[in-house]
Short mmCIF file of C-alpha atoms and ligand atoms in Angstrom, two decimals:
data_model
loop_
_atom_site.label_atom_id
_atom_site.label_comp_id
_atom_site.label_asym_id
_atom_site.label_seq_id
_atom_site.Cartn_x
_atom_site.Cartn_y
_atom_site.Cartn_z
CA MET A 1 99.15 138.55 97.44
CA PRO A 2 98.69 135.95 100.23
CA GLU A 3 95.52 133.81 100.03
CA PRO A 4 92.74 135.10 102.41
CA PRO A 5 91.54 132.65 105.07
CA PRO A 6 88.66 130.58 103.64
CA ASP A 7 85.93 132.36 105.69
CA LEU A 8 86.87 135.89 104.45
CA PRO A 9 85.55 137.27 101.14
CA ARG A 10 88.17 137.33 98.35
CA PRO A 11 89.54 140.83 97.69
CA HIS A 12 88.53 142.24 94.32
CA THR A 13 91.63 142.33 92.11
CA ARG A 14 91.87 144.30 88.91
CA ARG A 15 93.30 142.76 85.80
CA ARG A 16 96.75 144.09 84.92
CA ARG A 17 96.60 146.79 82.21
CA TYR A 18 98.37 146.03 78.97
CA PRO A 19 99.36 148.46 76.22
CA GLY A 20 97.40 148.32 72.92
CA ARG A 21 94.18 146.48 72.08
CA ASN A 22 95.35 142.91 72.53
CA PRO A 23 97.46 141.42 75.29
CA ARG A 24 100.88 140.30 74.07
CA ASP A 25 102.45 139.23 77.32
CA PHE A 26 101.79 135.59 78.39
CA HIS A 27 100.44 136.59 81.81
CA ASP A 28 98.12 139.25 80.33
CA LYS A 29 96.32 136.73 78.10
CA TYR A 30 93.69 136.26 80.76
CA LYS A 31 91.05 134.90 78.36
CA GLU A 32 93.29 132.21 76.88
CA LEU A 33 94.51 131.32 80.35
CA ASN A 34 90.87 130.69 81.37
CA ALA A 35 89.78 128.47 78.51
CA GLU A 36 86.62 127.25 80.31
CA GLN A 37 85.38 130.80 80.91
CA TYR A 38 86.12 132.18 77.43
CA PRO A 39 85.54 129.33 74.93
CA ALA A 40 84.77 131.62 71.97
CA ASP A 41 88.02 133.59 72.37
CA VAL A 42 90.00 130.39 72.69
CA GLU A 43 88.34 129.06 69.49
CA LYS A 44 89.42 132.23 67.66
CA VAL A 45 93.06 131.71 68.72
CA LEU A 46 92.92 128.05 67.64
CA ALA A 47 91.39 128.97 64.27
CA SER A 48 94.31 131.33 63.62
CA GLY A 49 96.76 128.39 63.91
CA ARG A 50 98.11 129.46 67.29
CA THR A 51 98.06 127.59 70.58
CA PRO A 52 96.18 129.43 73.33
CA ALA A 53 98.44 130.53 76.19
CA GLY A 54 98.68 128.00 78.99
CA THR A 55 97.37 125.07 76.93
CA HIS A 56 98.94 122.27 74.91
CA ARG A 57 97.51 120.82 71.72
CA PRO A 58 98.23 117.10 71.55
CA ILE A 59 99.99 116.16 68.33
CA MET A 60 99.00 113.38 65.88
CA VAL A 61 96.34 111.98 68.21
CA ASP A 62 94.67 109.83 65.51
CA GLU A 63 98.01 108.45 64.35
CA VAL A 64 99.07 107.68 67.94
CA LEU A 65 95.77 105.85 68.52
CA ARG A 66 96.22 103.86 65.31
CA CYS A 67 99.67 102.73 66.53
CA LEU A 68 98.58 101.93 70.09
CA ARG A 69 95.13 100.47 69.31
CA PRO A 70 93.90 100.89 72.92
CA GLY A 71 91.02 98.62 73.84
CA ALA A 72 88.67 98.17 76.79
CA GLY A 73 90.35 96.68 79.85
CA GLU A 74 93.90 97.54 78.80
CA VAL A 75 96.46 99.25 81.02
CA ALA A 76 98.40 102.14 79.50
CA VAL A 77 101.25 104.34 80.64
CA ASP A 78 101.52 107.84 79.29
CA CYS A 79 105.17 108.57 80.13
CA THR A 80 104.78 112.26 79.29
CA LEU A 81 101.37 113.33 80.56
CA GLY A 82 101.79 117.07 79.80
CA GLY A 83 98.36 118.63 79.34
CA GLY A 84 96.75 115.19 79.24
CA GLY A 85 95.47 115.38 75.63
CA HIS A 86 96.80 111.99 74.53
CA ALA A 87 95.97 110.43 77.91
CA ARG A 88 92.37 111.56 77.58
CA ALA A 89 92.01 110.00 74.14
CA ILE A 90 93.45 106.73 75.49
CA LEU A 91 91.26 106.88 78.61
CA ASP A 92 88.16 107.08 76.44
CA ARG A 93 89.16 103.79 74.79
CA VAL A 94 90.40 101.67 77.71
CA ARG A 95 87.15 101.99 79.64
CA PRO A 96 85.53 99.92 80.94
CA GLY A 97 88.02 97.97 82.98
CA GLY A 98 91.26 99.61 81.86
CA ARG A 99 93.33 102.43 83.24
CA VAL A 100 95.98 105.00 82.43
CA ILE A 101 99.00 105.86 84.55
CA GLY A 102 100.27 109.30 83.63
CA LEU A 103 103.82 110.37 84.52
CA ASP A 104 105.43 113.75 84.34
CA VAL A 105 108.57 115.27 85.86
CA ASP A 106 106.92 118.68 86.05
CA PRO A 107 105.53 119.22 89.56
CA LEU A 108 103.85 122.50 88.53
CA GLU A 109 101.76 121.35 85.58
CA LEU A 110 101.06 117.79 86.80
CA PRO A 111 98.44 118.73 89.46
CA ARG A 112 96.68 121.06 86.99
CA THR A 113 96.37 118.27 84.45
CA GLU A 114 95.21 115.84 87.11
CA THR A 115 92.51 118.32 88.19
CA ARG A 116 91.36 118.78 84.57
CA LEU A 117 91.13 115.03 83.94
CA ARG A 118 89.28 114.47 87.22
CA ALA A 119 86.83 117.24 86.25
CA ALA A 120 86.35 115.47 82.91
CA GLY A 121 85.10 112.43 84.82
CA PHE A 122 88.19 110.21 85.14
CA GLY A 123 88.35 109.04 88.74
CA PRO A 124 91.30 107.40 90.54
CA ASP A 125 89.99 103.97 89.48
CA VAL A 126 90.83 104.72 85.81
CA PHE A 127 93.50 107.40 85.98
CA VAL A 128 96.47 107.98 88.25
CA ALA A 129 98.96 110.83 87.92
CA ARG A 130 102.50 110.27 89.19
CA HIS A 131 105.29 112.78 89.58
CA ALA A 132 108.10 110.69 88.13
CA ASN A 133 110.79 110.54 85.48
CA PHE A 134 110.14 107.94 82.79
CA ALA A 135 113.78 106.89 83.16
CA GLY A 136 112.55 104.97 86.22
CA LEU A 137 109.52 103.35 84.55
CA PRO A 138 110.01 99.83 86.02
CA LYS A 139 110.07 101.34 89.53
CA VAL A 140 106.92 103.36 88.85
CA LEU A 141 105.12 100.24 87.61
CA ALA A 142 106.27 98.26 90.65
CA ALA A 143 104.84 100.96 92.94
CA GLU A 144 101.49 100.48 91.15
CA GLY A 145 101.71 96.72 91.68
CA LEU A 146 102.41 96.11 87.99
CA THR A 147 105.28 94.57 86.09
CA ARG A 148 104.03 94.88 82.52
CA VAL A 149 101.43 96.98 80.71
CA ASP A 150 99.64 96.84 77.36
CA LEU A 151 100.42 100.29 76.02
CA ILE A 152 103.20 102.83 76.46
CA LEU A 153 103.30 106.32 74.98
CA ALA A 154 106.07 108.93 75.13
CA ASP A 155 105.59 112.35 73.52
CA LEU A 156 109.02 113.83 74.14
CA GLY A 157 110.21 117.35 74.91
CA VAL A 158 108.34 120.15 76.59
CA SER A 159 104.67 121.11 76.46
CA SER A 160 103.36 124.44 75.21
CA MET A 161 102.40 125.26 78.80
CA GLN A 162 106.05 125.01 79.77
CA PHE A 163 107.52 126.51 76.61
CA ASP A 164 105.24 129.54 76.40
CA ASN A 165 105.41 130.51 80.06
CA PRO A 166 108.31 132.99 80.31
CA ASP A 167 108.73 132.17 84.01
CA ARG A 168 110.01 128.72 83.02
CA GLY A 169 112.78 130.17 80.81
CA PHE A 170 112.50 127.73 77.88
CA SER A 171 112.10 130.23 75.06
CA TYR A 172 114.15 133.17 73.82
CA LYS A 173 110.87 134.81 72.80
CA GLY A 174 109.80 135.65 76.36
CA VAL A 175 111.63 137.52 79.09
CA GLY A 176 112.26 135.32 82.07
CA PRO A 177 114.86 133.62 84.23
CA PHE A 178 117.25 131.45 82.18
CA ASP A 179 116.07 128.30 83.93
CA MET A 180 114.75 125.57 81.57
CA ARG A 181 114.19 122.91 84.21
CA MET A 182 111.10 120.74 83.66
CA ASN A 183 111.35 120.07 87.37
CA PRO A 184 112.35 123.43 88.89
CA LEU A 185 112.73 121.80 92.32
CA ARG A 186 115.79 119.80 91.26
CA GLY A 187 119.11 120.18 89.51
CA GLU A 188 120.73 123.25 88.03
CA SER A 189 119.27 125.94 85.79
CA ALA A 190 120.61 126.70 82.31
CA ALA A 191 122.37 129.80 83.70
CA GLN A 192 124.10 127.67 86.37
CA LEU A 193 125.04 124.99 83.85
CA ILE A 194 126.75 127.57 81.63
CA ALA A 195 128.54 129.17 84.57
CA ARG A 196 129.90 125.77 85.66
CA SER A 197 130.85 124.43 82.20
CA SER A 198 134.02 125.20 80.28
CA GLU A 199 133.93 126.67 76.79
CA GLU A 200 134.98 123.29 75.35
CA GLU A 201 132.25 121.45 77.24
CA LEU A 202 129.64 123.90 75.99
CA ALA A 203 130.85 123.61 72.38
CA ARG A 204 130.62 119.80 72.60
CA LEU A 205 127.15 120.00 74.10
CA LEU A 206 125.94 122.37 71.34
CA ASP A 207 127.34 120.09 68.67
CA GLU A 208 126.09 116.80 70.15
CA ASN A 209 122.63 117.95 71.27
CA ALA A 210 121.66 120.20 68.37
CA ASP A 211 124.26 119.89 65.56
CA GLU A 212 124.98 123.61 65.95
CA PRO A 213 127.39 124.55 63.12
CA HIS A 214 128.80 127.55 65.04
CA ALA A 215 129.18 125.63 68.30
CA HIS A 216 132.64 127.02 69.18
CA LEU A 217 131.67 130.62 68.54
CA VAL A 218 128.40 130.30 70.47
CA ALA A 219 130.22 128.62 73.38
CA ARG A 220 132.76 131.48 73.46
CA LEU A 221 129.93 134.04 73.47
CA LEU A 222 128.10 132.21 76.25
CA LYS A 223 131.23 132.31 78.43
CA GLN A 224 131.81 136.05 77.82
CA GLN A 225 129.59 137.21 80.64
CA LEU A 226 127.24 135.95 83.32
CA PHE A 227 123.54 136.32 82.61
CA ASP A 228 120.38 135.09 84.22
CA THR A 229 117.59 135.97 81.77
CA THR A 230 116.52 134.45 78.44
CA HIS A 231 116.42 137.93 76.95
CA ALA A 232 120.06 138.61 77.89
CA VAL A 233 121.18 135.36 76.21
CA ASP A 234 119.16 136.14 73.09
CA ARG A 235 120.62 139.68 72.85
CA LEU A 236 124.16 138.50 73.47
CA LEU A 237 123.98 135.73 70.83
CA ARG A 238 122.24 137.90 68.25
CA ALA A 239 124.84 140.66 68.58
CA GLY A 240 127.81 138.26 68.88
CA LEU A 241 126.87 136.09 65.88
CA THR A 242 126.09 139.09 63.67
CA THR A 243 129.40 140.78 64.52
CA ALA A 244 131.55 137.67 64.14
CA LEU A 245 129.76 136.38 61.02
CA PRO A 246 128.46 139.47 59.17
CA ARG A 247 127.43 137.37 56.15
CA LEU A 248 125.17 135.15 58.21
CA ALA A 249 121.51 135.71 57.23
CA LYS A 250 119.13 136.89 59.96
CA ALA A 251 117.20 133.62 59.67
CA ASP A 252 120.40 131.62 60.27
CA VAL A 253 121.22 133.70 63.36
CA LYS A 254 117.74 132.90 64.64
CA MET A 255 118.24 129.19 63.91
CA SER A 256 121.53 129.18 65.83
CA ILE A 257 119.85 130.80 68.83
CA ARG A 258 116.99 128.30 68.62
CA ARG A 259 119.42 125.35 68.43
CA THR A 260 121.42 126.76 71.35
CA PHE A 261 118.30 126.93 73.53
CA GLN A 262 117.37 123.38 72.47
CA ALA A 263 120.84 122.00 73.21
CA LEU A 264 120.90 123.63 76.64
CA ARG A 265 117.39 122.39 77.48
CA ILE A 266 118.41 118.83 76.59
CA ALA A 267 121.48 119.13 78.83
CA VAL A 268 119.69 120.79 81.76
CA ASN A 269 117.05 118.03 81.81
CA ASP A 270 119.38 115.17 80.92
CA GLU A 271 116.91 114.28 78.18
CA PHE A 272 119.03 111.84 76.18
CA SER A 273 119.98 109.77 79.25
CA ALA A 274 116.31 109.58 80.30
CA LEU A 275 115.28 108.51 76.79
CA ASP A 276 118.04 105.87 76.62
CA ALA A 277 116.94 104.47 79.99
CA LEU A 278 113.30 104.34 78.84
CA LEU A 279 114.22 102.59 75.58
CA ARG A 280 116.23 100.01 77.54
CA SER A 281 113.37 99.29 79.94
CA LEU A 282 110.55 99.12 77.35
CA PRO A 283 110.91 95.38 76.56
CA GLN A 284 110.60 94.41 80.24
CA CYS A 285 107.67 96.82 80.82
CA LEU A 286 105.53 95.75 77.84
CA ALA A 287 103.34 92.65 77.97
CA PRO A 288 103.57 90.28 74.97
CA GLY A 289 101.62 91.91 72.14
CA GLY A 290 101.88 95.28 73.93
CA ARG A 291 102.35 98.41 71.83
CA VAL A 292 104.62 101.43 72.26
CA ALA A 293 104.43 104.74 70.39
CA MET A 294 107.01 107.51 70.55
CA LEU A 295 106.74 111.06 69.28
CA THR A 296 110.08 112.82 68.83
CA PHE A 297 110.90 116.36 67.80
CA HIS A 298 114.50 116.33 66.63
CA SER A 299 116.99 114.01 64.99
CA GLY A 300 118.91 113.19 68.20
CA GLU A 301 115.75 111.71 69.71
CA ASP A 302 114.47 110.00 66.57
CA ARG A 303 117.84 108.34 65.91
CA ARG A 304 117.77 106.76 69.37
CA VAL A 305 114.20 105.49 69.04
CA LYS A 306 114.76 104.12 65.52
CA LYS A 307 117.98 102.29 66.52
CA ALA A 308 116.43 100.78 69.68
CA PHE A 309 113.30 99.58 67.83
CA GLN A 310 115.29 98.12 64.94
CA ALA A 311 117.74 96.36 67.28
CA GLY A 312 114.75 94.97 69.22
CA TYR A 313 113.17 93.72 65.98
CA ARG A 314 116.38 91.97 64.94
CA GLY A 315 116.64 90.40 68.41
CA TRP A 316 112.96 89.27 68.40
CA VAL A 317 112.14 91.57 71.32
CA TYR A 318 109.66 93.33 69.05
CA SER A 319 107.58 91.34 66.56
CA ALA A 320 106.88 94.42 64.42
CA VAL A 321 108.26 97.97 64.24
CA ALA A 322 107.56 101.06 62.14
CA GLN A 323 109.52 100.78 58.90
CA ASP A 324 109.09 104.46 58.18
CA VAL A 325 108.54 107.44 60.34
CA ILE A 326 104.94 108.75 60.47
CA ARG A 327 104.47 112.53 60.03
CA SER A 328 101.52 114.81 60.75
CA THR A 329 99.02 115.59 58.00
CA LYS A 330 99.25 118.83 56.04
CA GLU A 331 96.05 119.98 57.75
CA GLU A 332 97.46 119.41 61.24
CA THR A 333 100.78 121.06 60.40
CA PHE A 334 98.88 124.05 59.04
CA ALA A 335 96.67 124.26 62.13
CA ASN A 336 99.50 123.65 64.62
CA ARG A 337 103.00 124.67 63.60
CA ARG A 338 104.49 122.60 66.41
CA ALA A 339 103.39 119.42 64.65
CA SER A 340 105.76 120.05 61.72
CA ALA A 341 108.83 118.63 63.50
CA ALA A 342 107.05 115.61 65.01
CA LYS A 343 108.09 112.08 64.04
CA LEU A 344 106.11 109.08 65.23
CA ARG A 345 107.45 105.52 65.55
CA TRP A 346 105.88 102.39 67.03
CA ALA A 347 106.78 98.84 68.00
CA VAL A 348 104.92 95.71 69.14
CA ARG A 349 106.35 93.51 71.90
CA ALA A 350 107.05 89.95 70.74
CA PRO A 351 105.78 86.95 72.73
CA ASP A 352 108.17 85.75 75.48
C1 SAM B 1 105.24 117.31 74.67
S1 SAM B 1 104.69 117.26 76.31
C2 SAM B 1 103.48 116.01 76.33
C3 SAM B 1 102.13 116.50 75.95
C4 SAM B 1 101.03 115.46 76.13
N1 SAM B 1 101.22 114.32 75.28
C5 SAM B 1 99.67 116.07 75.91
O1 SAM B 1 98.85 115.49 75.18
O2 SAM B 1 99.39 117.13 76.48
C6 SAM B 1 106.01 116.50 77.14
C7 SAM B 1 105.80 116.35 78.64
O3 SAM B 1 106.71 115.36 79.09
C8 SAM B 1 107.31 115.75 80.29
N2 SAM B 1 108.60 115.08 80.35
C9 SAM B 1 109.71 115.31 79.61
N3 SAM B 1 110.70 114.48 79.93
C10 SAM B 1 110.20 113.66 80.89
C11 SAM B 1 110.75 112.57 81.63
N4 SAM B 1 112.02 112.17 81.45
N5 SAM B 1 109.96 111.93 82.52
C12 SAM B 1 108.66 112.34 82.70
N6 SAM B 1 108.10 113.38 82.05
C13 SAM B 1 108.85 114.04 81.15
C14 SAM B 1 107.38 117.25 80.21
O4 SAM B 1 107.44 117.81 81.50
C15 SAM B 1 106.10 117.59 79.45
O5 SAM B 1 105.06 117.85 80.33
#
């Protein structure tokens, strides 16, 4: 429905009806999607270990803060602003005198997060939100009149807001367009990428991005027909894998589908190239004594971060790096399933 002119009263709109007692569809979860209006309902969802629709629960906040040690007057970059949970925790600690620059490639969620942080009392003097890819971090800093900062955080992958919204096409659980772009205004969707790629290219991508053991079979299935919804891909892979590999357990079929979605998301958003570019630019963007923390969610990401930090330590670019990966506590993993895959690493920039 088009927006009424500002001087006309808003038309009364009825909430969409949903079958059963509780809404199941993302868009029907009107209480969770209005967290400020329905705090008690949102608490109930959180207590059950789920993430309310349209929100993102920041992962390992205390551990990230222990690695970054933000202090008053420091300048921080949150390379992956998302819902702003980590940024908010950092903002609370860099005041007075400091500031946070938050980047995100997602032009849809970025303004919402900016509005939330402004409403929480963080004005443009302490917080700026920039629509940018962290692959171009030095350019973003230059545009802010900065060359080096004290703290850098990257919490990789997609947010729950993106993942859970079926319109974004990230998950096989919802029904939506097979898109998967963090920035839907640029590049090609997952459906277009599959249509353009050969079977061999897809098999390589599935193997390299997600270690999919049935990469060749999945690639063949993906090239069997054209599809444009997440549901169609899920159905096709479920049926194809079960028929071709009748001994494969249901859970393994599900894992293959999950890995396929992950591999395609990484390719659609060029995630490894962006991460490699960020890792290369970190030493020039961090002030001496500056700290970086990185949260990764699968081995392909963690391997890259670990290698770059260790090489930097050997080359005296970093004076200290995480020897071991830091994982979420049992309590957090229990309360937020998405924390279970998270791996945190840190490094400290050496003096020049
Ligand atoms: C896991 S979420 C971050 C959540 C955030 N830490 C919080 O507390 O809400 C990852 C975010 O990074 C963004 N992102 C992923 N790759 C990016 C890139 N190369 N440049 C900038 N933003 C990126 C995604 O759009 C997403 O919003």
